[in-house]
Structures are given as structure tokens and as C-alpha cells.
Amino acid sequence: MATLRALLPRVRAPLRAWPGCPALRSLASSAHFEHIVVAKKGKSSNVGLIQLNRPKALNALCKGLILELNQALQAFEEDPAVGAIVLTGGEKAFAAGADIKEMQNQTFQDCYSGGFLSHWDHLSRVRKPVIAAVNGYALGGGCELAMMCDIIYAGEKAQFGQPEILLGTIPGTGGTQRLTRAVGKSLTMEMVLTGDRISAQEAKQAGLVSKIFPVETLVEEAIQCAEKIASYSKIVTAMAKESVNAGRPEGRHDRVRGEEEGQLQRPVGTGCLCLHTPTHRRRM
């Protein structure tokens, strides 16, 4: 995590509910999560809220966080009272990328035989509508996680990027494919090939983001949208989501698989497998 901490502001305070976002309640008394906070929201408790909760690591996506996220998503998917889900992070970062410390010593053989990244895209298969409420950094895997959601709301200071090229690798969980469909070929090429970030305003103009809100009201706005969606027929909303997604290009999964394999190739002369955080090659 040394490069991440050197380049992005440190988050010293523990993650908390900011103004406009009511205090979070656990999904169930028996649910004990280390890396996320889960609650039900809305007047009818029909909105599932998942908050990534690794503030000191800027919500870096470690294996434990992803597994807990998948468990929470599955619980909400099976809960008949929940009609929509909101996924958010903290004020400083939605998710700044994959966890460097966890990934840096893995070899290509370890990852390939172990099904590396195979559990990262469960979010894209959830049938209930999911809204990403993005404050701060959404970089690499964090940007890809947001793009797996159906709607993206952004805080005014949000930043999106796919900086993997700076580390001699490529996006690994569908970033190139989803970003192309969202913003078009030219901007995708620029972001992927330069590693440059775009602001919330640029993301909205390009079509990646639906709406922009003040940082302190973002999550509550996302919950209100989710509550509205959850008030409709769950079967119809699932059908509507499936119908929109049916327009995706044929063979996407094959291309995403190729993307994953490309990312697993360790860059020559580096000691890192794949890092989703913005840095420079000389640091590796």
C-alpha cells in the first residue's frame, strides 16, 4: 500500500455516516462483516445499502471485502422485502482499486489455477437494480465495480479512472468493455492508454454518470431513487433490467476473460501482479 498512500490523501478518521445519510444498521444481528457495513433503508425498509468500509486503505478491494460484498448482495437478492440496492464507499473514496499488499506476491500460475478475479463480477449478475453512489476516488477495480451497477450517481468531487497502464497491465474485470459502452471508444482509449482520470462533471457529460450531487447528500439521493424503484413490481424491474442488458454486444464474456488473462501477465521487471492504483512504473 506504500504507493497508494504516497499518492492519495490519507484517511485518518474511521468511516462514518455523513450528513444526509442516516446511521447504518446491520443487516441482521448475526451478520458480522469486517470490511463492509450493511443496512436496510427507506420508509418501508425496501432498499438494501452496502457501504465499503476499509477507510485506511481507501476501500481497496481485497479478497475478504469482495467475498463479504457478494454475501451481502446474495442476502439482499433473496430478501423479498428489498427491491433495490445502493452500493457506496466513503467521502474520500468509493474504492481506489485492488489491494496491492494482497496481490503483489502472486504469480501468474497461482492466479490462473486459483481462478483469480472469478468472484469479482457477482455484482453484475444481481437481478435487482443496483445504484452506485460514488464519492471520491473510483479507480481501477473501483471504477469497474461502479460500472457493474445499473445506475451511477456521483458526488461533486468524484474521480473516475483506469490507471492500470501506468503499471504495465490492463483493466481486469470488464473495465475496457463496460467503459467503452458507457463513454465510447475515443474517451475509453484515452483513459485506458494514458491512465488519466476524469471528474464527475466529465463523467456525466460522457454518459458514465447519471446525476451529480453534493458530497453530503449523495447517498440519501441514491437511497431515494432506489426507494422509488423498489416501490414498483420486482418482477417487472428485473425484466426491465434484463431487457436493457440484453442489448450488450455478443461475446462480451469472452472478451472480459481475455482481459483478465492479459492482466495476469506480470510486467517484465516488476514485482507486482496487477495494481489498480495510480502510480508510476518507476515505483514498482
GROMACS .gro file of C-alpha atoms in nm:
model
  284
    1MET     CA    1   0.000   0.000   0.000
    2ALA     CA    2   0.304   0.231   0.006
    3THR     CA    3   0.250   0.374  -0.341
    4LEU     CA    4  -0.120   0.428  -0.277
    5ARG     CA    5  -0.057   0.619   0.045
    6ALA     CA    6   0.209   0.832  -0.118
    7LEU     CA    7  -0.015   0.946  -0.400
    8LEU     CA    8  -0.358   0.979  -0.240
    9PRO     CA    9  -0.456   1.171   0.076
   10ARG     CA   10  -0.460   0.955   0.387
   11VAL     CA   11  -0.788   0.884   0.560
   12ARG     CA   12  -0.726   0.900   0.934
   13ALA     CA   13  -1.080   0.905   1.070
   14PRO     CA   14  -1.293   0.589   1.080
   15LEU     CA   15  -1.568   0.560   0.823
   16ARG     CA   16  -1.886   0.723   0.938
   17ALA     CA   17  -2.228   0.820   0.814
   18TRP     CA   18  -2.203   1.174   0.674
   19PRO     CA   19  -2.477   1.440   0.690
   20GLY     CA   20  -2.784   1.332   0.498
   21CYS     CA   21  -2.707   0.963   0.540
   22PRO     CA   22  -2.876   0.813   0.848
   23ALA     CA   23  -2.672   0.596   1.080
   24LEU     CA   24  -2.623   0.250   0.936
   25ARG     CA   25  -2.783  -0.055   1.093
   26SER     CA   26  -2.654  -0.407   1.041
   27LEU     CA   27  -2.850  -0.634   0.810
   28ALA     CA   28  -2.904  -0.884   1.088
   29SER     CA   29  -2.772  -0.932   1.438
   30SER     CA   30  -2.598  -1.249   1.321
   31ALA     CA   31  -2.424  -1.074   1.033
   32HIS     CA   32  -2.070  -0.971   1.127
   33PHE     CA   33  -1.871  -0.811   0.848
   34GLU     CA   34  -1.517  -0.682   0.873
   35HIS     CA   35  -1.493  -0.483   0.551
   36ILE     CA   36  -1.847  -0.362   0.480
   37VAL     CA   37  -2.145  -0.214   0.664
   38VAL     CA   38  -2.491  -0.331   0.563
   39ALA     CA   39  -2.833  -0.182   0.635
   40LYS     CA   40  -3.191  -0.158   0.514
   41LYS     CA   41  -3.316   0.188   0.420
   42GLY     CA   42  -3.635   0.357   0.305
   43LYS     CA   43  -3.967   0.414   0.476
   44SER     CA   44  -4.061   0.055   0.406
   45SER     CA   45  -3.709  -0.084   0.459
   46ASN     CA   46  -3.714  -0.191   0.094
   47VAL     CA   47  -3.368  -0.063  -0.001
   48GLY     CA   48  -3.051  -0.255   0.073
   49LEU     CA   49  -2.749  -0.033   0.150
   50ILE     CA   50  -2.393  -0.166   0.134
   51GLN     CA   51  -2.106   0.060   0.238
   52LEU     CA   52  -1.746  -0.042   0.170
   53ASN     CA   53  -1.560   0.003   0.497
   54ARG     CA   54  -1.180  -0.003   0.467
   55PRO     CA   55  -1.114   0.371   0.515
   56LYS     CA   56  -0.743   0.343   0.597
   57ALA     CA   57  -0.689   0.162   0.265
   58LEU     CA   58  -0.926   0.393   0.073
   59ASN     CA   59  -1.158   0.093   0.037
   60ALA     CA   60  -0.902  -0.110  -0.156
   61LEU     CA   61  -1.072  -0.423  -0.287
   62CYS     CA   62  -0.917  -0.713  -0.101
   63LYS     CA   63  -1.047  -1.070  -0.134
   64GLY     CA   64  -1.222  -1.051   0.202
   65LEU     CA   65  -1.412  -0.738   0.103
   66ILE     CA   66  -1.525  -0.888  -0.226
   67LEU     CA   67  -1.644  -1.208  -0.056
   68GLU     CA   68  -1.837  -1.009   0.204
   69LEU     CA   69  -1.986  -0.789  -0.069
   70ASN     CA   70  -2.103  -1.098  -0.253
   71GLN     CA   71  -2.260  -1.237   0.065
   72ALA     CA   72  -2.449  -0.913   0.128
   73LEU     CA   73  -2.564  -0.894  -0.233
   74GLN     CA   74  -2.691  -1.251  -0.217
   75ALA     CA   75  -2.876  -1.179   0.108
   76PHE     CA   76  -3.050  -0.877  -0.045
   77GLU     CA   77  -3.119  -1.072  -0.362
   78GLU     CA   78  -3.303  -1.336  -0.158
   79ASP     CA   79  -3.484  -1.085   0.066
   80PRO     CA   80  -3.840  -1.040  -0.067
   81ALA     CA   81  -3.873  -0.704   0.108
   82VAL     CA   82  -3.578  -0.550  -0.079
   83GLY     CA   83  -3.647  -0.412  -0.424
   84ALA     CA   84  -3.325  -0.223  -0.500
   85ILE     CA   85  -2.970  -0.190  -0.366
   86VAL     CA   86  -2.734   0.105  -0.312
   87LEU     CA   87  -2.357   0.049  -0.308
   88THR     CA   88  -2.133   0.323  -0.170
   89GLY     CA   89  -1.797   0.386  -0.005
   90GLY     CA   90  -1.667   0.679   0.198
   91GLU     CA   91  -1.636   1.051   0.135
   92LYS     CA   92  -1.270   1.018   0.029
   93ALA     CA   93  -1.302   0.706  -0.183
   94PHE     CA   94  -1.565   0.478  -0.329
   95ALA     CA   95  -1.282   0.232  -0.396
   96ALA     CA   96  -0.931   0.332  -0.501
   97GLY     CA   97  -0.854  -0.004  -0.662
   98ALA     CA   98  -0.741  -0.354  -0.578
   99ASP     CA   99  -0.536  -0.425  -0.267
  100ILE     CA  100  -0.166  -0.406  -0.358
  101LYS     CA  101  -0.036  -0.579  -0.047
  102GLU     CA  102  -0.260  -0.879  -0.102
  103MET     CA  103  -0.179  -0.920  -0.469
  104GLN     CA  104   0.185  -0.827  -0.518
  105ASN     CA  105   0.342  -1.166  -0.443
  106GLN     CA  106   0.107  -1.377  -0.653
  107THR     CA  107   0.239  -1.541  -0.968
  108PHE     CA  108   0.056  -1.594  -1.295
  109GLN     CA  109   0.037  -1.968  -1.221
  110ASP     CA  110  -0.113  -1.906  -0.877
  111CYS     CA  111  -0.378  -1.675  -1.013
  112TYR     CA  112  -0.467  -1.877  -1.320
  113SER     CA  113  -0.506  -2.207  -1.135
  114GLY     CA  114  -0.679  -2.037  -0.844
  115GLY     CA  115  -0.944  -1.866  -1.056
  116PHE     CA  116  -0.816  -1.514  -0.985
  117LEU     CA  117  -1.092  -1.249  -1.027
  118SER     CA  118  -1.354  -1.521  -1.085
  119HIS     CA  119  -1.559  -1.395  -0.789
  120TRP     CA  120  -1.526  -1.024  -0.863
  121ASP     CA  121  -1.818  -0.982  -1.103
  122HIS     CA  122  -2.102  -1.127  -0.892
  123LEU     CA  123  -2.243  -0.774  -0.875
  124SER     CA  124  -2.304  -0.775  -1.250
  125ARG     CA  125  -2.526  -1.083  -1.213
  126VAL     CA  126  -2.757  -0.946  -0.943
  127ARG     CA  127  -3.111  -0.929  -1.080
  128LYS     CA  128  -3.231  -0.646  -0.859
  129PRO     CA  129  -3.140  -0.290  -0.965
  130VAL     CA  130  -2.818  -0.158  -0.809
  131ILE     CA  131  -2.721   0.208  -0.775
  132ALA     CA  132  -2.360   0.312  -0.716
  133ALA     CA  133  -2.320   0.625  -0.503
  134VAL     CA  134  -1.964   0.734  -0.579
  135ASN     CA  135  -1.778   0.989  -0.369
  136GLY     CA  136  -1.406   1.047  -0.411
  137TYR     CA  137  -1.186   0.802  -0.597
  138ALA     CA  138  -1.330   0.528  -0.818
  139LEU     CA  139  -1.013   0.397  -0.978
  140GLY     CA  140  -0.920   0.070  -1.147
  141GLY     CA  141  -1.122  -0.204  -0.980
  142GLY     CA  142  -1.325   0.064  -0.804
  143CYS     CA  143  -1.431   0.217  -1.135
  144GLU     CA  144  -1.510  -0.129  -1.267
  145LEU     CA  145  -1.718  -0.205  -0.958
  146ALA     CA  146  -1.921   0.112  -1.011
  147MET     CA  147  -1.975   0.023  -1.378
  148MET     CA  148  -2.118  -0.316  -1.280
  149CYS     CA  149  -2.404  -0.126  -1.116
  150ASP     CA  150  -2.709  -0.020  -1.317
  151ILE     CA  151  -2.705   0.350  -1.226
  152ILE     CA  152  -2.413   0.567  -1.112
  153TYR     CA  153  -2.473   0.877  -0.900
  154ALA     CA  154  -2.162   1.081  -0.826
  155GLY     CA  155  -2.058   1.332  -0.565
  156GLU     CA  156  -1.924   1.662  -0.692
  157LYS     CA  157  -1.563   1.565  -0.614
  158ALA     CA  158  -1.572   1.212  -0.755
  159GLN     CA  159  -1.296   1.098  -0.990
  160PHE     CA  160  -1.305   0.800  -1.225
  161GLY     CA  161  -1.012   0.627  -1.389
  162GLN     CA  162  -0.849   0.308  -1.521
  163PRO     CA  163  -0.480   0.372  -1.438
  164GLU     CA  164  -0.354   0.016  -1.488
  165ILE     CA  165  -0.143   0.119  -1.788
  166LEU     CA  166   0.086   0.310  -1.551
  167LEU     CA  167   0.182  -0.025  -1.400
  168GLY     CA  168   0.227  -0.217  -1.722
  169THR     CA  169  -0.104  -0.402  -1.712
  170ILE     CA  170  -0.467  -0.359  -1.821
  171PRO     CA  171  -0.809  -0.345  -1.651
  172GLY     CA  172  -0.905  -0.692  -1.538
  173THR     CA  173  -1.276  -0.713  -1.453
  174GLY     CA  174  -1.451  -0.582  -1.761
  175GLY     CA  175  -1.325  -0.224  -1.744
  176THR     CA  176  -1.237  -0.191  -2.111
  177GLN     CA  177  -1.570  -0.335  -2.225
  178ARG     CA  178  -1.805  -0.155  -1.986
  179LEU     CA  179  -1.626   0.176  -2.020
  180THR     CA  180  -1.644   0.158  -2.399
  181ARG     CA  181  -2.019   0.101  -2.388
  182ALA     CA  182  -2.063   0.385  -2.140
  183VAL     CA  183  -1.848   0.662  -2.288
  184GLY     CA  184  -1.750   0.544  -2.636
  185LYS     CA  185  -1.426   0.428  -2.793
  186SER     CA  186  -1.230   0.752  -2.803
  187LEU     CA  187  -1.260   0.852  -2.436
  188THR     CA  188  -1.211   0.489  -2.329
  189MET     CA  189  -0.891   0.468  -2.530
  190GLU     CA  190  -0.767   0.794  -2.380
  191MET     CA  191  -0.841   0.682  -2.022
  192VAL     CA  192  -0.704   0.329  -2.064
  193LEU     CA  193  -0.396   0.424  -2.264
  194THR     CA  194  -0.294   0.729  -2.059
  195GLY     CA  195  -0.422   0.635  -1.715
  196ASP     CA  196  -0.576   0.983  -1.682
  197ARG     CA  197  -0.876   1.037  -1.455
  198ILE     CA  198  -1.197   1.221  -1.535
  199SER     CA  199  -1.404   1.433  -1.298
  200ALA     CA  200  -1.766   1.375  -1.202
  201GLN     CA  201  -1.868   1.652  -1.441
  202GLU     CA  202  -1.672   1.497  -1.728
  203ALA     CA  203  -1.815   1.156  -1.643
  204LYS     CA  204  -2.170   1.290  -1.657
  205GLN     CA  205  -2.108   1.467  -1.985
  206ALA     CA  206  -1.970   1.144  -2.131
  207GLY     CA  207  -2.263   0.934  -2.009
  208LEU     CA  208  -2.088   0.733  -1.739
  209VAL     CA  209  -2.273   0.910  -1.456
  210SER     CA  210  -2.646   0.975  -1.438
  211LYS     CA  211  -2.657   1.261  -1.185
  212ILE     CA  212  -2.421   1.464  -0.966
  213PHE     CA  213  -2.500   1.572  -0.609
  214PRO     CA  214  -2.321   1.745  -0.322
  215VAL     CA  215  -2.099   1.505  -0.128
  216GLU     CA  216  -2.311   1.523   0.186
  217THR     CA  217  -2.643   1.442   0.011
  218LEU     CA  218  -2.525   1.186  -0.244
  219VAL     CA  219  -2.612   0.868  -0.054
  220GLU     CA  220  -2.953   0.992   0.053
  221GLU     CA  221  -3.034   1.085  -0.310
  222ALA     CA  222  -2.932   0.737  -0.421
  223ILE     CA  223  -3.148   0.582  -0.150
  224GLN     CA  224  -3.446   0.791  -0.261
  225CYS     CA  225  -3.401   0.673  -0.621
  226ALA     CA  226  -3.368   0.313  -0.504
  227GLU     CA  227  -3.677   0.352  -0.287
  228LYS     CA  228  -3.876   0.472  -0.587
  229ILE     CA  229  -3.759   0.176  -0.794
  230ALA     CA  230  -3.830  -0.065  -0.508
  231SER     CA  231  -4.191   0.057  -0.492
  232TYR     CA  232  -4.260  -0.096  -0.832
  233SER     CA  233  -4.314  -0.461  -0.923
  234LYS     CA  234  -3.994  -0.653  -0.850
  235ILE     CA  235  -4.061  -0.890  -1.138
  236VAL     CA  236  -4.111  -0.603  -1.382
  237THR     CA  237  -3.799  -0.416  -1.268
  238ALA     CA  238  -3.596  -0.735  -1.302
  239MET     CA  239  -3.737  -0.785  -1.652
  240ALA     CA  240  -3.663  -0.423  -1.744
  241LYS     CA  241  -3.304  -0.454  -1.622
  242GLU     CA  242  -3.257  -0.780  -1.811
  243SER     CA  243  -3.404  -0.627  -2.126
  244VAL     CA  244  -3.167  -0.329  -2.118
  245ASN     CA  245  -2.868  -0.555  -2.054
  246ALA     CA  246  -2.974  -0.782  -2.340
  247GLY     CA  247  -2.854  -0.511  -2.576
  248ARG     CA  248  -2.494  -0.576  -2.477
  249PRO     CA  249  -2.265  -0.692  -2.761
  250GLU     CA  250  -2.245  -1.066  -2.815
  251GLY     CA  251  -1.939  -1.239  -2.676
  252ARG     CA  252  -1.863  -0.984  -2.403
  253HIS     CA  253  -1.773  -1.254  -2.154
  254ASP     CA  254  -1.511  -1.397  -2.389
  255ARG     CA  255  -1.351  -1.054  -2.419
  256VAL     CA  256  -1.363  -1.000  -2.045
  257ARG     CA  257  -1.193  -1.336  -1.998
  258GLY     CA  258  -0.921  -1.223  -2.236
  259GLU     CA  259  -0.891  -0.902  -2.037
  260GLU     CA  260  -0.841  -1.100  -1.716
  261GLU     CA  261  -0.573  -1.315  -1.872
  262GLY     CA  262  -0.397  -1.007  -2.005
  263GLN     CA  263  -0.392  -0.851  -1.662
  264LEU     CA  264  -0.248  -1.160  -1.501
  265GLN     CA  265   0.066  -1.133  -1.712
  266ARG     CA  266   0.328  -0.991  -1.477
  267PRO     CA  267   0.503  -0.692  -1.637
  268VAL     CA  268   0.871  -0.759  -1.710
  269GLY     CA  269   1.099  -0.628  -1.441
  270THR     CA  270   0.827  -0.566  -1.184
  271GLY     CA  271   0.745  -0.731  -0.858
  272CYS     CA  272   0.373  -0.667  -0.880
  273LEU     CA  273   0.098  -0.869  -1.036
  274CYS     CA  274  -0.171  -0.613  -1.104
  275LEU     CA  275  -0.225  -0.292  -0.918
  276HIS     CA  276  -0.539  -0.087  -0.957
  277THR     CA  277  -0.394   0.229  -0.806
  278PRO     CA  278  -0.246   0.532  -0.981
  279THR     CA  279   0.131   0.540  -0.956
  280HIS     CA  280   0.434   0.542  -1.182
  281ARG     CA  281   0.626   0.248  -1.321
  282ARG     CA  282   0.945   0.366  -1.152
  283ARG     CA  283   0.789   0.293  -0.811
  284MET     CA  284   0.750  -0.078  -0.883
   0.00000   0.00000   0.00000
